[in-house]
mmCIF file of N, CA and C in Angstrom:
data_model
loop_
_atom_site.group_PDB
_atom_site.id
_atom_site.type_symbol
_atom_site.label_atom_id
_atom_site.label_comp_id
_atom_site.label_asym_id
_atom_site.label_seq_id
_atom_site.Cartn_x
_atom_site.Cartn_y
_atom_site.Cartn_z
ATOM 1 N N GLN A 1 -30.656 12.799 31.665
ATOM 2 C CA GLN A 1 -29.892 11.480 31.049
ATOM 3 C C GLN A 1 -30.466 10.929 30.109
ATOM 4 N N VAL A 2 -29.763 10.297 29.065
ATOM 5 C CA VAL A 2 -30.112 9.821 27.661
ATOM 6 C C VAL A 2 -30.096 8.539 27.498
ATOM 7 N N GLN A 3 -31.037 7.874 27.133
ATOM 8 C CA GLN A 3 -31.028 6.477 27.121
ATOM 9 C C GLN A 3 -30.973 6.086 25.721
ATOM 10 N N LEU A 4 -30.415 4.961 25.269
ATOM 11 C CA LEU A 4 -30.322 4.384 24.001
ATOM 12 C C LEU A 4 -30.784 2.895 23.927
ATOM 13 N N VAL A 5 -31.813 2.742 23.071
ATOM 14 C CA VAL A 5 -32.398 1.369 23.228
ATOM 15 C C VAL A 5 -32.218 0.678 21.923
ATOM 16 N N GLU A 6 -31.393 -0.485 21.950
ATOM 17 C CA GLU A 6 -31.297 -1.058 20.366
ATOM 18 C C GLU A 6 -32.324 -2.268 20.306
ATOM 19 N N SER A 7 -32.660 -2.541 18.984
ATOM 20 C CA SER A 7 -33.339 -3.743 18.969
ATOM 21 C C SER A 7 -33.406 -4.217 17.332
ATOM 22 N N GLY A 8 -33.661 -5.550 17.103
ATOM 23 C CA GLY A 8 -33.431 -5.999 15.702
ATOM 24 C C GLY A 8 -32.541 -6.871 15.786
ATOM 25 N N GLY A 9 -31.679 -7.365 16.740
ATOM 26 C CA GLY A 9 -30.894 -8.285 16.627
ATOM 27 C C GLY A 9 -31.221 -9.720 16.617
ATOM 28 N N GLY A 10 -30.341 -10.495 16.344
ATOM 29 C CA GLY A 10 -30.887 -12.283 16.308
ATOM 30 C C GLY A 10 -30.015 -13.052 15.671
ATOM 31 N N LEU A 11 -30.639 -14.259 15.192
ATOM 32 C CA LEU A 11 -29.784 -15.227 14.426
ATOM 33 C C LEU A 11 -30.245 -15.333 13.246
ATOM 34 N N VAL A 12 -29.498 -15.484 12.235
ATOM 35 C CA VAL A 12 -29.617 -15.338 10.597
ATOM 36 C C VAL A 12 -28.625 -16.181 10.042
ATOM 37 N N GLN A 13 -28.884 -16.620 8.999
ATOM 38 C CA GLN A 13 -28.082 -17.466 7.925
ATOM 39 C C GLN A 13 -26.967 -16.693 7.378
ATOM 40 N N ALA A 14 -25.988 -16.977 7.151
ATOM 41 C CA ALA A 14 -24.927 -16.352 5.988
ATOM 42 C C ALA A 14 -25.635 -15.981 4.960
ATOM 43 N N GLY A 15 -25.775 -14.912 4.671
ATOM 44 C CA GLY A 15 -26.457 -14.427 3.334
ATOM 45 C C GLY A 15 -27.911 -13.398 3.468
ATOM 46 N N GLY A 16 -28.206 -13.670 4.781
ATOM 47 C CA GLY A 16 -29.231 -13.041 5.155
ATOM 48 C C GLY A 16 -29.157 -11.539 5.522
ATOM 49 N N SER A 17 -30.350 -10.962 6.017
ATOM 50 C CA SER A 17 -30.397 -9.595 6.550
ATOM 51 C C SER A 17 -31.043 -9.193 7.865
ATOM 52 N N LEU A 18 -30.530 -8.274 8.352
ATOM 53 C CA LEU A 18 -30.908 -7.877 9.627
ATOM 54 C C LEU A 18 -31.407 -6.156 9.559
ATOM 55 N N ARG A 19 -32.038 -5.724 10.390
ATOM 56 C CA ARG A 19 -32.185 -4.371 10.372
ATOM 57 C C ARG A 19 -32.322 -4.044 11.839
ATOM 58 N N LEU A 20 -31.103 -3.298 12.497
ATOM 59 C CA LEU A 20 -30.976 -2.792 13.992
ATOM 60 C C LEU A 20 -31.648 -1.627 13.588
ATOM 61 N N SER A 21 -32.308 -1.139 15.092
ATOM 62 C CA SER A 21 -32.684 0.062 15.489
ATOM 63 C C SER A 21 -32.084 0.788 16.657
ATOM 64 N N CYS A 22 -32.062 1.992 17.045
ATOM 65 C CA CYS A 22 -31.467 2.343 18.167
ATOM 66 C C CYS A 22 -32.468 3.583 18.465
ATOM 67 N N ALA A 23 -33.051 3.687 19.374
ATOM 68 C CA ALA A 23 -34.288 4.825 19.707
ATOM 69 C C ALA A 23 -33.584 5.597 21.004
ATOM 70 N N ARG A 24 -33.432 7.108 20.616
ATOM 71 C CA ARG A 24 -32.891 7.790 21.637
ATOM 72 C C ARG A 24 -34.122 8.274 22.360
ATOM 73 N N SER A 25 -34.199 8.227 24.052
ATOM 74 C CA SER A 25 -35.078 9.079 24.575
ATOM 75 C C SER A 25 -34.268 9.407 25.832
ATOM 76 N N GLY A 26 -35.083 10.329 26.712
ATOM 77 C CA GLY A 26 -34.765 11.063 27.846
ATOM 78 C C GLY A 26 -34.723 12.502 27.493
ATOM 79 N N ARG A 27 -33.644 13.126 28.424
ATOM 80 C CA ARG A 27 -33.353 14.734 28.168
ATOM 81 C C ARG A 27 -33.138 15.070 26.888
ATOM 82 N N THR A 28 -33.635 16.123 26.865
ATOM 83 C CA THR A 28 -33.410 16.609 25.076
ATOM 84 C C THR A 28 -32.246 17.638 25.055
ATOM 85 N N PHE A 29 -31.272 17.094 24.065
ATOM 86 C CA PHE A 29 -30.160 18.040 23.929
ATOM 87 C C PHE A 29 -29.525 18.015 22.310
ATOM 88 N N SER A 30 -28.877 18.666 22.127
ATOM 89 C CA SER A 30 -28.281 18.235 20.751
ATOM 90 C C SER A 30 -27.473 16.996 20.634
ATOM 91 N N THR A 31 -27.578 16.623 19.328
ATOM 92 C CA THR A 31 -26.963 15.511 18.824
ATOM 93 C C THR A 31 -25.746 15.798 17.715
ATOM 94 N N TYR A 32 -24.824 15.602 17.915
ATOM 95 C CA TYR A 32 -23.710 15.699 16.799
ATOM 96 C C TYR A 32 -23.628 14.471 15.919
ATOM 97 N N ALA A 33 -23.792 13.042 16.209
ATOM 98 C CA ALA A 33 -23.436 12.007 15.535
ATOM 99 C C ALA A 33 -24.118 10.750 16.350
ATOM 100 N N MET A 34 -24.374 9.785 15.687
ATOM 101 C CA MET A 34 -24.760 8.379 16.023
ATOM 102 C C MET A 34 -24.003 7.209 15.534
ATOM 103 N N GLY A 35 -23.742 6.322 16.203
ATOM 104 C CA GLY A 35 -22.808 5.346 15.304
ATOM 105 C C GLY A 35 -23.230 3.900 15.859
ATOM 106 N N TRP A 36 -22.930 3.084 15.016
ATOM 107 C CA TRP A 36 -22.922 1.367 15.409
ATOM 108 C C TRP A 36 -21.587 0.958 15.562
ATOM 109 N N PHE A 37 -21.198 0.438 16.727
ATOM 110 C CA PHE A 37 -20.090 -0.263 16.821
ATOM 111 C C PHE A 37 -20.285 -1.988 17.297
ATOM 112 N N ARG A 38 -19.374 -2.449 17.201
ATOM 113 C CA ARG A 38 -19.525 -3.862 17.475
ATOM 114 C C ARG A 38 -18.649 -4.617 18.401
ATOM 115 N N GLN A 39 -18.557 -5.797 18.751
ATOM 116 C CA GLN A 39 -17.623 -6.382 19.763
ATOM 117 C C GLN A 39 -17.901 -7.588 19.887
ATOM 118 N N ALA A 40 -16.979 -8.679 19.204
ATOM 119 C CA ALA A 40 -16.970 -9.964 19.296
ATOM 120 C C ALA A 40 -16.183 -10.403 20.410
ATOM 121 N N PRO A 41 -16.485 -11.510 20.472
ATOM 122 C CA PRO A 41 -15.689 -12.350 21.623
ATOM 123 C C PRO A 41 -14.243 -12.249 21.921
ATOM 124 N N GLY A 42 -13.571 -11.785 23.106
ATOM 125 C CA GLY A 42 -12.147 -11.578 22.734
ATOM 126 C C GLY A 42 -11.509 -10.444 21.894
ATOM 127 N N LYS A 43 -12.236 -9.612 21.472
ATOM 128 C CA LYS A 43 -11.961 -8.512 20.715
ATOM 129 C C LYS A 43 -12.380 -7.523 21.077
ATOM 130 N N GLY A 44 -11.712 -6.174 20.623
ATOM 131 C CA GLY A 44 -12.277 -4.660 21.292
ATOM 132 C C GLY A 44 -13.136 -4.346 20.287
ATOM 133 N N ARG A 45 -14.030 -3.347 20.738
ATOM 134 C CA ARG A 45 -15.015 -2.701 19.970
ATOM 135 C C ARG A 45 -14.335 -1.909 18.920
ATOM 136 N N GLU A 46 -15.115 -2.081 17.862
ATOM 137 C CA GLU A 46 -14.687 -1.623 16.428
ATOM 138 C C GLU A 46 -15.936 -0.897 15.933
ATOM 139 N N VAL A 47 -15.764 0.065 15.170
ATOM 140 C CA VAL A 47 -16.800 0.768 14.418
ATOM 141 C C VAL A 47 -17.435 0.206 13.274
ATOM 142 N N VAL A 48 -18.573 0.107 13.284
ATOM 143 C CA VAL A 48 -19.105 -0.374 11.940
ATOM 144 C C VAL A 48 -19.729 0.834 10.957
ATOM 145 N N ALA A 49 -20.373 1.744 11.387
ATOM 146 C CA ALA A 49 -20.921 2.721 10.681
ATOM 147 C C ALA A 49 -21.292 3.674 11.381
ATOM 148 N N ALA A 50 -21.314 5.441 11.100
ATOM 149 C CA ALA A 50 -21.581 6.241 11.624
ATOM 150 C C ALA A 50 -22.185 7.499 10.570
ATOM 151 N N ILE A 51 -23.016 8.162 11.468
ATOM 152 C CA ILE A 51 -23.588 9.206 10.705
ATOM 153 C C ILE A 51 -23.797 10.505 11.711
ATOM 154 N N THR A 52 -23.454 11.786 10.986
ATOM 155 C CA THR A 52 -23.612 12.793 11.894
ATOM 156 C C THR A 52 -25.567 13.105 11.609
ATOM 157 N N TRP A 53 -25.816 14.031 12.710
ATOM 158 C CA TRP A 53 -27.491 14.057 12.772
ATOM 159 C C TRP A 53 -27.964 14.668 11.856
ATOM 160 N N THR A 54 -26.993 15.774 11.031
ATOM 161 C CA THR A 54 -27.579 16.276 9.893
ATOM 162 C C THR A 54 -27.642 15.713 8.617
ATOM 163 N N GLY A 55 -26.719 14.369 8.675
ATOM 164 C CA GLY A 55 -26.761 13.746 7.639
ATOM 165 C C GLY A 55 -25.436 14.099 6.604
ATOM 166 N N ASP A 56 -24.662 14.879 6.954
ATOM 167 C CA ASP A 56 -23.739 15.298 5.967
ATOM 168 C C ASP A 56 -22.388 14.568 5.760
ATOM 169 N N LYS A 57 -22.292 13.611 6.993
ATOM 170 C CA LYS A 57 -21.155 12.883 7.020
ATOM 171 C C LYS A 57 -21.359 11.472 7.367
ATOM 172 N N THR A 58 -21.129 10.645 6.549
ATOM 173 C CA THR A 58 -21.088 9.150 6.960
ATOM 174 C C THR A 58 -19.874 8.469 7.248
ATOM 175 N N TYR A 59 -19.684 7.087 7.936
ATOM 176 C CA TYR A 59 -18.476 6.516 8.026
ATOM 177 C C TYR A 59 -19.047 5.118 7.824
ATOM 178 N N TYR A 60 -18.256 4.294 7.064
ATOM 179 C CA TYR A 60 -18.331 2.784 7.325
ATOM 180 C C TYR A 60 -16.931 2.205 7.093
ATOM 181 N N ALA A 61 -16.956 1.018 7.972
ATOM 182 C CA ALA A 61 -15.740 0.389 8.189
ATOM 183 C C ALA A 61 -15.600 -0.476 6.942
ATOM 184 N N ASP A 62 -14.417 -0.722 6.431
ATOM 185 C CA ASP A 62 -14.218 -1.346 4.941
ATOM 186 C C ASP A 62 -14.760 -2.550 4.845
ATOM 187 N N SER A 63 -14.974 -3.358 6.173
ATOM 188 C CA SER A 63 -15.565 -4.878 5.949
ATOM 189 C C SER A 63 -17.047 -4.595 5.995
ATOM 190 N N VAL A 64 -17.484 -3.764 5.986
ATOM 191 C CA VAL A 64 -19.196 -3.748 5.579
ATOM 192 C C VAL A 64 -19.547 -2.868 4.525
ATOM 193 N N LYS A 65 -18.455 -1.873 4.047
ATOM 194 C CA LYS A 65 -18.835 -1.194 3.047
ATOM 195 C C LYS A 65 -19.665 -1.884 1.723
ATOM 196 N N GLY A 66 -20.894 -1.475 1.185
ATOM 197 C CA GLY A 66 -21.536 -2.262 -0.012
ATOM 198 C C GLY A 66 -22.458 -3.264 0.707
ATOM 199 N N ARG A 67 -22.340 -3.461 2.028
ATOM 200 C CA ARG A 67 -23.376 -4.590 2.690
ATOM 201 C C ARG A 67 -24.433 -3.724 3.527
ATOM 202 N N PHE A 68 -23.720 -2.730 4.449
ATOM 203 C CA PHE A 68 -24.619 -2.270 5.458
ATOM 204 C C PHE A 68 -24.664 -0.730 5.075
ATOM 205 N N THR A 69 -26.085 -0.140 5.571
ATOM 206 C CA THR A 69 -26.492 1.029 5.431
ATOM 207 C C THR A 69 -26.738 1.882 6.431
ATOM 208 N N ILE A 70 -26.138 2.774 7.147
ATOM 209 C CA ILE A 70 -26.872 3.506 8.058
ATOM 210 C C ILE A 70 -27.899 4.744 7.856
ATOM 211 N N SER A 71 -29.066 4.798 8.598
ATOM 212 C CA SER A 71 -29.458 5.790 8.227
ATOM 213 C C SER A 71 -30.262 6.476 9.469
ATOM 214 N N ARG A 72 -30.786 7.721 9.161
ATOM 215 C CA ARG A 72 -31.370 8.147 10.837
ATOM 216 C C ARG A 72 -32.714 8.973 10.264
ATOM 217 N N ASP A 73 -33.472 8.476 11.258
ATOM 218 C CA ASP A 73 -34.955 9.497 11.257
ATOM 219 C C ASP A 73 -35.003 10.554 12.471
ATOM 220 N N ASN A 74 -35.030 11.565 11.780
ATOM 221 C CA ASN A 74 -34.578 12.689 13.102
ATOM 222 C C ASN A 74 -35.964 13.247 14.040
ATOM 223 N N ALA A 75 -37.231 12.880 13.218
ATOM 224 C CA ALA A 75 -38.335 12.767 13.853
ATOM 225 C C ALA A 75 -38.662 11.931 14.668
ATOM 226 N N LYS A 76 -37.915 10.587 14.760
ATOM 227 C CA LYS A 76 -38.180 9.618 15.518
ATOM 228 C C LYS A 76 -36.973 9.206 16.581
ATOM 229 N N ASN A 77 -35.662 10.198 16.618
ATOM 230 C CA ASN A 77 -35.012 10.107 17.336
ATOM 231 C C ASN A 77 -34.075 8.611 17.105
ATOM 232 N N THR A 78 -34.015 8.130 15.880
ATOM 233 C CA THR A 78 -33.737 6.770 15.536
ATOM 234 C C THR A 78 -32.714 6.528 14.823
ATOM 235 N N VAL A 79 -31.866 5.826 14.828
ATOM 236 C CA VAL A 79 -30.806 5.650 13.909
ATOM 237 C C VAL A 79 -30.905 4.191 13.819
ATOM 238 N N TYR A 80 -30.849 3.761 12.140
ATOM 239 C CA TYR A 80 -31.015 2.183 11.746
ATOM 240 C C TYR A 80 -29.612 1.796 11.154
ATOM 241 N N LEU A 81 -29.634 0.495 11.141
ATOM 242 C CA LEU A 81 -28.511 -0.065 10.553
ATOM 243 C C LEU A 81 -28.837 -1.270 9.638
ATOM 244 N N GLN A 82 -29.193 -0.975 8.414
ATOM 245 C CA GLN A 82 -29.713 -2.205 7.639
ATOM 246 C C GLN A 82 -28.364 -3.005 7.313
ATOM 247 N N MET A 83 -28.163 -4.336 7.510
ATOM 248 C CA MET A 83 -27.465 -5.358 7.234
ATOM 249 C C MET A 83 -27.662 -6.169 6.350
ATOM 250 N N ASN A 84 -27.259 -6.203 4.988
ATOM 251 C CA ASN A 84 -27.325 -7.340 3.819
ATOM 252 C C ASN A 84 -26.100 -8.142 3.995
ATOM 253 N N SER A 85 -26.441 -9.179 3.192
ATOM 254 C CA SER A 85 -25.367 -10.131 2.864
ATOM 255 C C SER A 85 -24.416 -10.738 4.259
ATOM 256 N N LEU A 86 -25.075 -11.054 5.032
ATOM 257 C CA LEU A 86 -24.324 -11.099 6.531
ATOM 258 C C LEU A 86 -23.493 -12.110 6.250
ATOM 259 N N LYS A 87 -22.337 -12.069 6.847
ATOM 260 C CA LYS A 87 -21.270 -13.039 7.128
ATOM 261 C C LYS A 87 -20.963 -13.773 8.668
ATOM 262 N N PRO A 88 -20.693 -15.012 8.765
ATOM 263 C CA PRO A 88 -20.201 -15.167 10.019
ATOM 264 C C PRO A 88 -19.647 -14.160 10.938
ATOM 265 N N GLU A 89 -18.514 -13.595 10.227
ATOM 266 C CA GLU A 89 -17.652 -12.798 10.935
ATOM 267 C C GLU A 89 -18.213 -11.423 11.301
ATOM 268 N N ASP A 90 -19.396 -11.469 11.065
ATOM 269 C CA ASP A 90 -20.513 -10.284 11.406
ATOM 270 C C ASP A 90 -20.864 -10.399 12.906
ATOM 271 N N THR A 91 -20.663 -11.730 13.583
ATOM 272 C CA THR A 91 -21.316 -12.053 14.579
ATOM 273 C C THR A 91 -20.623 -11.237 15.744
ATOM 274 N N ALA A 92 -21.149 -10.643 16.669
ATOM 275 C CA ALA A 92 -20.875 -9.741 17.458
ATOM 276 C C ALA A 92 -22.073 -9.216 18.248
ATOM 277 N N VAL A 93 -21.843 -8.597 19.615
ATOM 278 C CA VAL A 93 -22.772 -7.763 20.226
ATOM 279 C C VAL A 93 -22.649 -6.216 19.490
ATOM 280 N N TYR A 94 -23.705 -5.696 18.950
ATOM 281 C CA TYR A 94 -23.544 -4.420 18.350
ATOM 282 C C TYR A 94 -24.413 -3.264 19.153
ATOM 283 N N TYR A 95 -23.445 -2.318 19.497
ATOM 284 C CA TYR A 95 -23.750 -1.134 20.390
ATOM 285 C C TYR A 95 -24.186 0.231 19.670
ATOM 286 N N CYS A 96 -25.048 0.596 19.909
ATOM 287 C CA CYS A 96 -25.341 2.039 19.317
ATOM 288 C C CYS A 96 -24.658 3.223 20.321
ATOM 289 N N GLY A 97 -24.070 3.929 19.930
ATOM 290 C CA GLY A 97 -23.209 5.289 20.633
ATOM 291 C C GLY A 97 -23.905 6.749 20.068
ATOM 292 N N LEU A 98 -23.717 7.662 21.061
ATOM 293 C CA LEU A 98 -24.295 8.855 20.504
ATOM 294 C C LEU A 98 -23.217 9.871 20.942
ATOM 295 N N ARG A 99 -22.899 10.963 20.236
ATOM 296 C CA ARG A 99 -22.309 12.124 20.440
ATOM 297 C C ARG A 99 -22.906 13.054 20.683
ATOM 298 N N SER A 100 -22.868 13.841 21.732
ATOM 299 C CA SER A 100 -23.859 14.962 21.991
ATOM 300 C C SER A 100 -23.645 16.317 21.216
ATOM 301 N N ARG A 101 -22.400 16.848 21.384
ATOM 302 C CA ARG A 101 -21.896 18.048 20.750
ATOM 303 C C ARG A 101 -20.825 18.191 20.356
ATOM 304 N N GLY A 102 -20.473 18.933 19.473
ATOM 305 C CA GLY A 102 -18.696 19.087 19.109
ATOM 306 C C GLY A 102 -18.386 18.277 17.945
ATOM 307 N N ILE A 103 -17.955 18.800 17.057
ATOM 308 C CA ILE A 103 -17.139 18.217 15.890
ATOM 309 C C ILE A 103 -15.995 17.432 16.347
ATOM 310 N N ALA A 104 -16.297 15.954 15.934
ATOM 311 C CA ALA A 104 -15.148 15.023 16.041
ATOM 312 C C ALA A 104 -15.270 13.967 15.356
ATOM 313 N N THR A 105 -14.330 13.186 15.133
ATOM 314 C CA THR A 105 -14.244 12.103 14.300
ATOM 315 C C THR A 105 -15.095 10.913 14.628
ATOM 316 N N ILE A 106 -15.895 10.599 13.743
ATOM 317 C CA ILE A 106 -17.140 9.897 14.147
ATOM 318 C C ILE A 106 -17.104 8.276 14.200
ATOM 319 N N SER A 107 -15.908 8.040 13.500
ATOM 320 C CA SER A 107 -15.336 6.685 13.653
ATOM 321 C C SER A 107 -14.543 6.048 15.165
ATOM 322 N N GLN A 108 -14.309 7.172 15.926
ATOM 323 C CA GLN A 108 -13.598 6.765 16.997
ATOM 324 C C GLN A 108 -14.846 6.404 18.440
ATOM 325 N N ALA A 109 -14.820 5.541 18.665
ATOM 326 C CA ALA A 109 -15.633 4.827 19.964
ATOM 327 C C ALA A 109 -15.308 6.098 21.273
ATOM 328 N N GLY A 110 -14.167 6.486 21.437
ATOM 329 C CA GLY A 110 -13.915 7.216 22.408
ATOM 330 C C GLY A 110 -14.418 8.757 22.458
ATOM 331 N N ASN A 111 -15.250 8.913 21.335
ATOM 332 C CA ASN A 111 -15.630 10.337 20.936
ATOM 333 C C ASN A 111 -17.200 10.337 21.222
ATOM 334 N N TYR A 112 -17.494 9.362 21.662
ATOM 335 C CA TYR A 112 -19.191 9.003 21.991
ATOM 336 C C TYR A 112 -19.291 9.056 23.488
ATOM 337 N N ASP A 113 -20.503 9.698 23.857
ATOM 338 C CA ASP A 113 -20.931 10.100 25.289
ATOM 339 C C ASP A 113 -21.620 9.002 25.734
ATOM 340 N N TYR A 114 -22.620 8.364 25.015
ATOM 341 C CA TYR A 114 -23.629 7.522 25.737
ATOM 342 C C TYR A 114 -23.633 6.359 24.841
ATOM 343 N N TRP A 115 -23.862 5.199 25.485
ATOM 344 C CA TRP A 115 -24.059 3.824 24.910
ATOM 345 C C TRP A 115 -25.401 3.082 25.050
ATOM 346 N N GLY A 116 -25.865 2.187 24.291
ATOM 347 C CA GLY A 116 -26.777 1.467 24.627
ATOM 348 C C GLY A 116 -26.456 0.180 25.129
ATOM 349 N N GLN A 117 -27.283 -0.652 25.446
ATOM 350 C CA GLN A 117 -27.071 -2.066 25.956
ATOM 351 C C GLN A 117 -26.575 -2.987 25.153
ATOM 352 N N GLY A 118 -26.684 -2.958 23.927
ATOM 353 C CA GLY A 118 -26.233 -3.765 23.163
ATOM 354 C C GLY A 118 -27.065 -4.846 22.611
ATOM 355 N N THR A 119 -27.083 -5.464 21.327
ATOM 356 C CA THR A 119 -27.975 -6.056 20.828
ATOM 357 C C THR A 119 -27.206 -7.338 20.041
ATOM 358 N N GLN A 120 -27.315 -8.497 20.315
ATOM 359 C CA GLN A 120 -26.523 -9.513 19.792
ATOM 360 C C GLN A 120 -27.100 -9.990 18.328
ATOM 361 N N VAL A 121 -26.027 -10.171 17.220
ATOM 362 C CA VAL A 121 -26.237 -10.604 16.235
ATOM 363 C C VAL A 121 -25.580 -11.918 16.015
ATOM 364 N N THR A 122 -26.153 -12.704 15.419
ATOM 365 C CA THR A 122 -25.240 -14.199 15.329
ATOM 366 C C THR A 122 -25.666 -14.564 13.854
ATOM 367 N N VAL A 123 -24.427 -14.725 12.938
ATOM 368 C CA VAL A 123 -24.709 -15.181 11.871
ATOM 369 C C VAL A 123 -24.232 -16.514 11.594
ATOM 370 N N SER A 124 -25.164 -17.407 11.186
ATOM 371 C CA SER A 124 -24.495 -19.030 11.053
ATOM 372 C C SER A 124 -24.136 -19.153 9.612
ATOM 373 N N SER A 125 -23.268 -20.343 9.433
ATOM 374 C CA SER A 125 -22.378 -20.620 8.305
ATOM 375 C C SER A 125 -23.403 -21.527 7.731
#
């Protein structure tokens, strides 16, 4: 079994920054991609950013382009999301997802096999 543990969420004022981390542990197997998704109250889960484990592909939602950066540390089995210039509309629970194998569209939540428990990000105006 694979465990994904997110950390780094919290309360920040608009214009501030946060860095989310997602550490993978458990059974060792291949990883095709990891991504960050978010879900605000009353809304569906939406992609924020995703990256293949080789780093050859990245994806960003239009709403976060230029503000958020996804990166990974293969040695630490960790993916990060640096969030700058945060806005109140970024408020949501952020989830880390992992797709184990097989080429797939990394921006689609349905293509991910494992999920973390989520971390709350709240941006005050």
